[in-house]
Coordinates of C-alpha atoms in Angstrom, one line a residue:
M17 CA -21.6 50.0 66.8
G18 CA -20.4 53.2 65.2
A19 CA -23.7 54.9 65.9
G20 CA -23.5 53.8 69.5
L21 CA -19.9 55.1 69.9
K22 CA -20.9 58.5 68.4
I23 CA -23.7 58.9 71.0
G24 CA -22.2 57.4 74.1
M25 CA -23.9 58.0 77.5
R26 CA -24.1 61.8 77.4
Y27 CA -27.8 62.0 76.6
G28 CA -30.6 61.8 79.1
I29 CA -34.1 60.3 78.9
R30 CA -35.6 63.5 77.5
H31 CA -33.1 63.4 74.6
W32 CA -34.2 59.9 73.6
K33 CA -37.9 60.9 73.2
D34 CA -37.5 61.9 69.5
P35 CA -35.6 58.7 68.4
L36 CA -38.1 56.6 70.3
R37 CA -41.0 58.4 68.6
L38 CA -39.4 57.4 65.3
I39 CA -39.2 53.8 66.4
F40 CA -42.5 53.3 68.1
F41 CA -44.7 55.5 65.9
T42 CA -43.0 56.3 62.6
M43 CA -41.8 52.7 61.9
P44 CA -45.1 50.9 62.5
L45 CA -47.0 53.6 60.5
Y46 CA -44.5 53.3 57.6
I47 CA -44.6 49.4 57.6
S48 CA -48.4 49.4 57.7
A49 CA -48.8 51.8 54.9
L50 CA -46.2 50.2 52.6
T51 CA -47.7 46.7 53.3
A52 CA -51.1 47.9 52.2
I53 CA -49.7 49.5 49.0
C54 CA -47.8 46.3 48.1
Y55 CA -50.8 44.2 48.8
Y56 CA -53.5 46.2 47.0
F57 CA -51.4 48.0 44.3
L58 CA -48.7 45.4 43.4
G59 CA -50.9 42.4 44.1
M60 CA -48.5 40.6 46.4
D61 CA -49.7 38.2 49.1
G62 CA -49.8 39.5 52.6
A63 CA -46.6 37.9 53.8
S64 CA -44.6 39.2 50.9
S65 CA -46.1 42.7 51.3
L66 CA -45.2 42.8 54.9
L67 CA -41.6 41.5 54.1
V68 CA -41.1 44.3 51.6
A69 CA -42.3 46.9 54.1
S70 CA -40.2 45.5 56.9
V71 CA -36.9 45.3 55.1
C72 CA -37.4 48.8 53.8
A73 CA -38.1 50.3 57.2
P74 CA -34.7 50.7 58.8
T75 CA -32.5 53.7 58.2
D76 CA -29.0 52.5 57.2
P77 CA -26.4 53.7 59.7
V78 CA -23.5 53.5 57.3
L79 CA -25.0 55.3 54.2
A80 CA -26.5 57.9 56.6
S81 CA -23.2 58.5 58.3
E82 CA -22.6 61.9 56.6
L83 CA -25.8 63.2 58.2
Q84 CA -24.9 61.9 61.7
L85 CA -22.9 63.2 64.6
Q86 CA -19.5 64.6 63.7
K87 CA -16.3 64.5 65.6
E88 CA -16.7 67.9 67.2
E89 CA -20.3 67.0 68.4
M90 CA -19.4 63.8 70.3
Y91 CA -17.9 65.2 73.4
E92 CA -17.9 68.9 74.4
N93 CA -20.5 70.1 71.9
K94 CA -23.6 68.1 72.5
N95 CA -26.0 68.0 69.5
T96 CA -29.7 67.3 70.1
G97 CA -30.9 68.3 66.6
I98 CA -31.1 66.6 63.2
R99 CA -27.7 64.7 63.5
Y100 CA -28.5 63.3 66.9
A101 CA -32.0 62.2 65.9
L102 CA -30.7 60.5 62.7
T103 CA -27.8 58.8 64.5
S104 CA -29.8 57.4 67.3
E105 CA -32.6 56.3 65.0
A106 CA -30.2 54.5 62.7
G107 CA -28.6 52.7 65.6
L108 CA -31.9 51.6 67.1
N109 CA -34.1 50.8 64.1
D110 CA -31.8 48.2 62.5
G111 CA -32.7 45.8 65.2
M112 CA -36.2 47.1 65.9
A113 CA -37.4 46.2 62.4
F114 CA -36.4 42.6 62.8
P115 CA -39.5 41.5 64.6
F116 CA -41.6 42.5 61.6
V117 CA -39.4 40.5 59.4
F118 CA -40.0 37.5 61.6
L119 CA -43.7 38.2 61.5
A120 CA -43.6 38.0 57.7
I121 CA -41.7 34.7 58.0
M122 CA -44.2 33.3 60.4
W123 CA -47.0 34.4 58.1
S124 CA -45.5 32.8 55.0
K125 CA -45.0 29.5 56.8
V126 CA -48.7 29.1 58.0
G127 CA -50.2 30.7 54.9
A128 CA -53.1 32.5 56.6
W129 CA -52.9 35.5 58.9
S130 CA -55.5 33.9 61.3
E131 CA -53.0 31.0 61.9
V132 CA -50.1 33.3 63.0
D133 CA -49.3 32.9 66.7
V134 CA -49.3 36.6 67.5
Y135 CA -48.7 36.0 71.3
H136 CA -45.6 34.0 70.6
W137 CA -44.4 36.7 68.2
I138 CA -44.9 39.4 70.9
N139 CA -43.3 37.4 73.7
Y140 CA -40.4 36.0 71.9
Y141 CA -39.6 38.0 68.8
V142 CA -40.4 41.4 70.2
L143 CA -39.9 41.3 74.0
Y144 CA -37.3 38.6 74.6
K145 CA -35.1 39.2 71.6
I146 CA -35.1 43.0 71.9
L147 CA -34.6 43.1 75.7
G148 CA -31.9 40.3 75.3
G149 CA -30.0 42.4 72.8
I150 CA -30.2 45.4 75.0
V151 CA -29.0 43.6 78.2
I152 CA -26.1 41.7 76.4
G153 CA -24.8 44.7 74.6
S154 CA -25.1 46.9 77.7
I155 CA -23.2 44.4 79.9
L156 CA -20.4 44.0 77.3
G157 CA -20.1 47.7 76.7
Y158 CA -20.1 48.5 80.4
S159 CA -17.5 45.8 81.1
F160 CA -15.3 47.2 78.3
S161 CA -15.6 50.7 79.8
L162 CA -14.7 49.4 83.2
L163 CA -11.7 47.6 81.8
I164 CA -10.4 50.8 80.3
T165 CA -10.9 52.7 83.5
N166 CA -8.9 50.2 85.5
T167 CA -6.1 49.6 83.0
P168 CA -2.8 51.4 83.6
S169 CA -2.2 54.2 81.1
K170 CA 0.9 52.5 79.6
Y171 CA -1.4 49.6 78.4
K172 CA -4.3 51.7 77.2
D173 CA -2.9 52.3 73.7
E174 CA -3.0 48.6 73.0
I175 CA -6.5 48.0 74.5
L176 CA -7.9 51.0 72.7
S177 CA -6.6 50.2 69.2
G178 CA -9.0 50.5 66.4
F179 CA -9.3 46.8 66.0
M180 CA -10.8 46.6 69.5
G181 CA -13.9 48.4 68.3
I182 CA -14.4 45.8 65.5
G183 CA -13.8 43.0 68.0
L184 CA -16.3 44.4 70.5
A185 CA -18.9 44.8 67.8
I186 CA -18.4 41.2 66.6
L187 CA -18.4 39.8 70.2
A188 CA -21.6 41.7 71.1
F189 CA -23.4 40.5 67.9
S190 CA -22.2 36.9 68.2
I191 CA -23.1 36.4 71.8
A192 CA -26.5 37.9 71.3
E193 CA -27.2 35.7 68.3
L194 CA -26.0 32.6 70.2
L195 CA -28.5 33.5 72.9
H196 CA -31.2 34.1 70.3
A197 CA -31.3 37.9 70.8
Y198 CA -30.9 40.6 68.2
G199 CA -27.2 41.1 67.4
F200 CA -27.8 44.5 65.8
I201 CA -29.3 45.9 69.0
S202 CA -26.6 44.3 71.1
A203 CA -23.8 45.9 69.0
F204 CA -25.5 49.3 69.3
F205 CA -25.8 49.2 73.1
A206 CA -22.3 47.9 73.4
G207 CA -21.2 51.1 71.5
L208 CA -23.3 53.2 73.8
F209 CA -21.9 51.7 77.1
A210 CA -18.3 51.4 75.8
Q211 CA -17.8 55.0 77.0
Y212 CA -19.9 54.9 80.1
H213 CA -17.1 55.6 82.7
Y214 CA -15.5 58.1 80.4
H215 CA -18.6 60.3 80.2
L216 CA -19.5 59.7 83.8
K217 CA -16.2 60.7 85.4
R218 CA -14.4 63.0 83.0
S219 CA -15.2 66.7 83.4
K220 CA -14.2 69.1 80.7
E221 CA -11.2 70.2 82.7
A222 CA -10.0 66.6 83.1
K223 CA -10.3 66.0 79.3
K224 CA -8.1 69.0 78.7
K225 CA -5.5 67.7 81.1
D226 CA -5.7 64.1 79.7
G227 CA -6.4 64.5 76.0
Q228 CA -5.0 61.1 75.2
S229 CA -8.2 59.3 76.3
N230 CA -10.3 61.5 74.0
E231 CA -7.9 60.8 71.1
D232 CA -8.0 57.0 71.8
K233 CA -11.8 57.0 71.9
Q234 CA -11.8 58.8 68.6
E235 CA -9.3 56.3 67.2
L236 CA -11.7 53.5 68.2
L237 CA -14.6 55.2 66.3
L238 CA -12.6 56.4 63.3
F239 CA -11.2 53.0 62.7
N240 CA -14.7 51.5 62.7
E241 CA -15.8 54.3 60.3
K242 CA -13.0 53.5 57.8
I243 CA -13.9 49.8 57.9
E244 CA -17.5 50.7 57.3
E245 CA -16.6 53.0 54.4
F246 CA -14.5 50.2 52.8
L247 CA -17.2 47.6 53.2
I248 CA -19.9 49.9 51.9
V249 CA -17.8 50.6 48.7
L250 CA -17.4 46.8 48.3
W251 CA -21.2 46.3 48.8
T252 CA -22.0 49.0 46.3
I253 CA -19.9 47.3 43.7
I254 CA -21.6 44.0 44.4
F255 CA -25.0 45.6 44.4
G256 CA -24.3 47.3 41.1
G257 CA -23.5 43.9 39.6
F258 CA -26.7 42.5 41.1
V259 CA -28.7 45.2 39.4
A260 CA -26.9 44.8 36.1
S261 CA -27.7 41.1 36.1
G262 CA -31.4 42.1 35.5
I263 CA -33.1 41.8 38.9
L264 CA -35.2 44.9 38.0
N265 CA -36.8 43.0 35.2
Y266 CA -39.0 41.3 37.8
T267 CA -40.9 44.5 38.4
D268 CA -42.3 47.3 36.2
W269 CA -43.4 50.9 36.5
K270 CA -45.6 50.0 39.4
G271 CA -42.6 48.8 41.5
V272 CA -40.7 52.1 40.7
L273 CA -43.8 54.1 41.7
V274 CA -44.1 52.2 45.0
A275 CA -40.4 52.9 45.7
L276 CA -40.8 56.6 45.0
T277 CA -43.9 56.7 47.1
A278 CA -42.1 55.0 50.0
I279 CA -39.2 57.5 49.8
L280 CA -40.9 60.8 49.0
F281 CA -44.3 60.4 50.8
L282 CA -44.6 57.5 53.2
R283 CA -41.4 58.0 55.2
P284 CA -41.7 61.8 55.4
L285 CA -45.3 61.7 56.4
A286 CA -44.9 58.9 58.9
G287 CA -41.8 60.6 60.3
R288 CA -43.7 63.9 60.7
I289 CA -46.6 62.2 62.4
G290 CA -44.2 60.4 64.7
L291 CA -42.5 63.6 65.7
L292 CA -45.7 65.3 66.8
G293 CA -45.1 66.8 70.2
S294 CA -41.3 67.1 69.6
T295 CA -39.6 70.3 70.5
I296 CA -37.5 70.2 67.3
E297 CA -38.3 73.1 64.9
A298 CA -40.8 72.3 62.2
N299 CA -38.3 72.4 59.3
K300 CA -35.9 70.1 61.1
K301 CA -38.8 67.7 61.8
W302 CA -39.3 67.5 58.0
A303 CA -35.6 67.0 57.5
V304 CA -35.4 64.1 60.0
S305 CA -38.5 62.6 58.6
F306 CA -37.3 62.7 55.0
F307 CA -33.8 61.2 55.5
G308 CA -34.7 57.6 56.1
I309 CA -31.9 56.3 54.0
K310 CA -32.0 52.7 52.9
G311 CA -29.0 50.5 52.2
V312 CA -27.3 47.2 52.9
G313 CA -29.3 46.4 56.0
S314 CA -32.4 45.9 53.8
F315 CA -30.7 43.1 51.8
F316 CA -29.4 41.4 55.0
Y317 CA -33.0 41.2 56.3
L318 CA -34.3 40.1 52.9
A319 CA -31.7 37.4 52.4
F320 CA -32.3 36.1 55.9
A321 CA -36.1 35.9 55.4
L322 CA -35.9 34.2 52.0
Y323 CA -33.5 31.6 53.5
E324 CA -35.8 31.0 56.4
S325 CA -39.0 30.6 54.4
S326 CA -40.5 30.5 50.9
F327 CA -42.2 33.6 49.6
S328 CA -44.3 33.4 46.5
S329 CA -43.0 36.7 45.1
A330 CA -39.3 36.4 46.0
N331 CA -37.9 37.8 42.7
E332 CA -40.4 40.7 42.7
I333 CA -39.6 41.4 46.4
Y334 CA -35.9 41.6 45.5
A335 CA -36.7 43.9 42.5
V336 CA -38.9 46.3 44.6
V337 CA -36.4 46.5 47.4
S338 CA -33.6 47.1 44.9
C339 CA -35.7 50.0 43.5
V340 CA -36.2 51.5 46.9
V341 CA -32.4 51.3 47.7
I342 CA -31.3 52.7 44.3
L343 CA -33.7 55.6 44.5
S344 CA -32.8 56.3 48.1
I345 CA -29.1 56.4 47.3
L346 CA -29.8 58.8 44.4
I347 CA -32.4 61.0 46.1
H348 CA -30.9 61.2 49.6
G349 CA -27.3 61.3 48.2
L350 CA -28.1 64.4 46.1
T351 CA -30.2 66.2 48.7
G352 CA -28.3 65.3 51.9
P353 CA -25.3 67.7 51.4
R354 CA -27.6 70.5 50.4
M355 CA -29.7 70.0 53.5
V356 CA -26.5 70.1 55.7
D357 CA -25.3 73.3 54.1
Y358 CA -28.7 74.9 54.5
F359 CA -28.9 74.3 58.2
K360 CA -25.3 75.3 58.7
R361 CA -26.2 78.7 57.2
T362 CA -29.6 79.2 58.7
N363 CA -29.9 77.2 61.9
P364 CA -27.0 75.0 63.0
G365 CA -27.7 71.9 65.1

């Protein structure tokens, strides 16, 4: 939801080419390569290998927030560089990775790959659930934007309170899940369309005359960000206790090596391949490719999959995914601020 609010409806089709490259080329390449490594190097069965790769594919939109669009880049100063690419990818790929999680679940239930109903997977888990999330979220976001436009100014403060952003996110997610669509995608598109009429009808001059709307929009987003920050701190404490309980004992140096490979080699290479043809400068392509930060979303997917089906390597899967997240937090956390400072000095955007 936060990623969608940051982007809004200011970007055209040509601006979405790079994020879509990361979704349709980088993600499948990354998942395929990591699945093969888990299968041949770690000795996991096919379903477990695919599950590890799938849950480690999305870029976490909360942990990556420091590398995403900032307040001054959301309205007058349009950013189409690193921050925009990472923000839009993080908003999209949380839901786009879910079909692969379902594919791993289906595989684990039938036992053999030849028994997996690929046509059902494509029609239902890929097409219906993705398109359903897009449609539901877009309708809710558009309706919210229309409501704001037609509401008298004296009531807008109440409607645009920070809590409304949380309510809209939960509503979009819940309705999508009730209709068996992807809630993550629905929440993202609700955020995109929540500012549809604002971006459509407000010129720069109008914004200067009526700055209240801009501030209210910011309040909607900033409140969401504060809630995210609080929840991510809470999750980090819980995750620390999870690691301290000994989950990493279920893997060894091989699991750590796979995690390092996924972070330092697979994601950067898959990202760079996916961005072939992009007009972004070469050094920025490498930066976007490298910062595929992993976080809480991976454990949501993993917990869901292990609840839905039985995987023979459940503890090892948890251990390897934990290694990936820990190393991602450390490596990307240490290098992210330096990357931002570097591009501020040499080539902003």
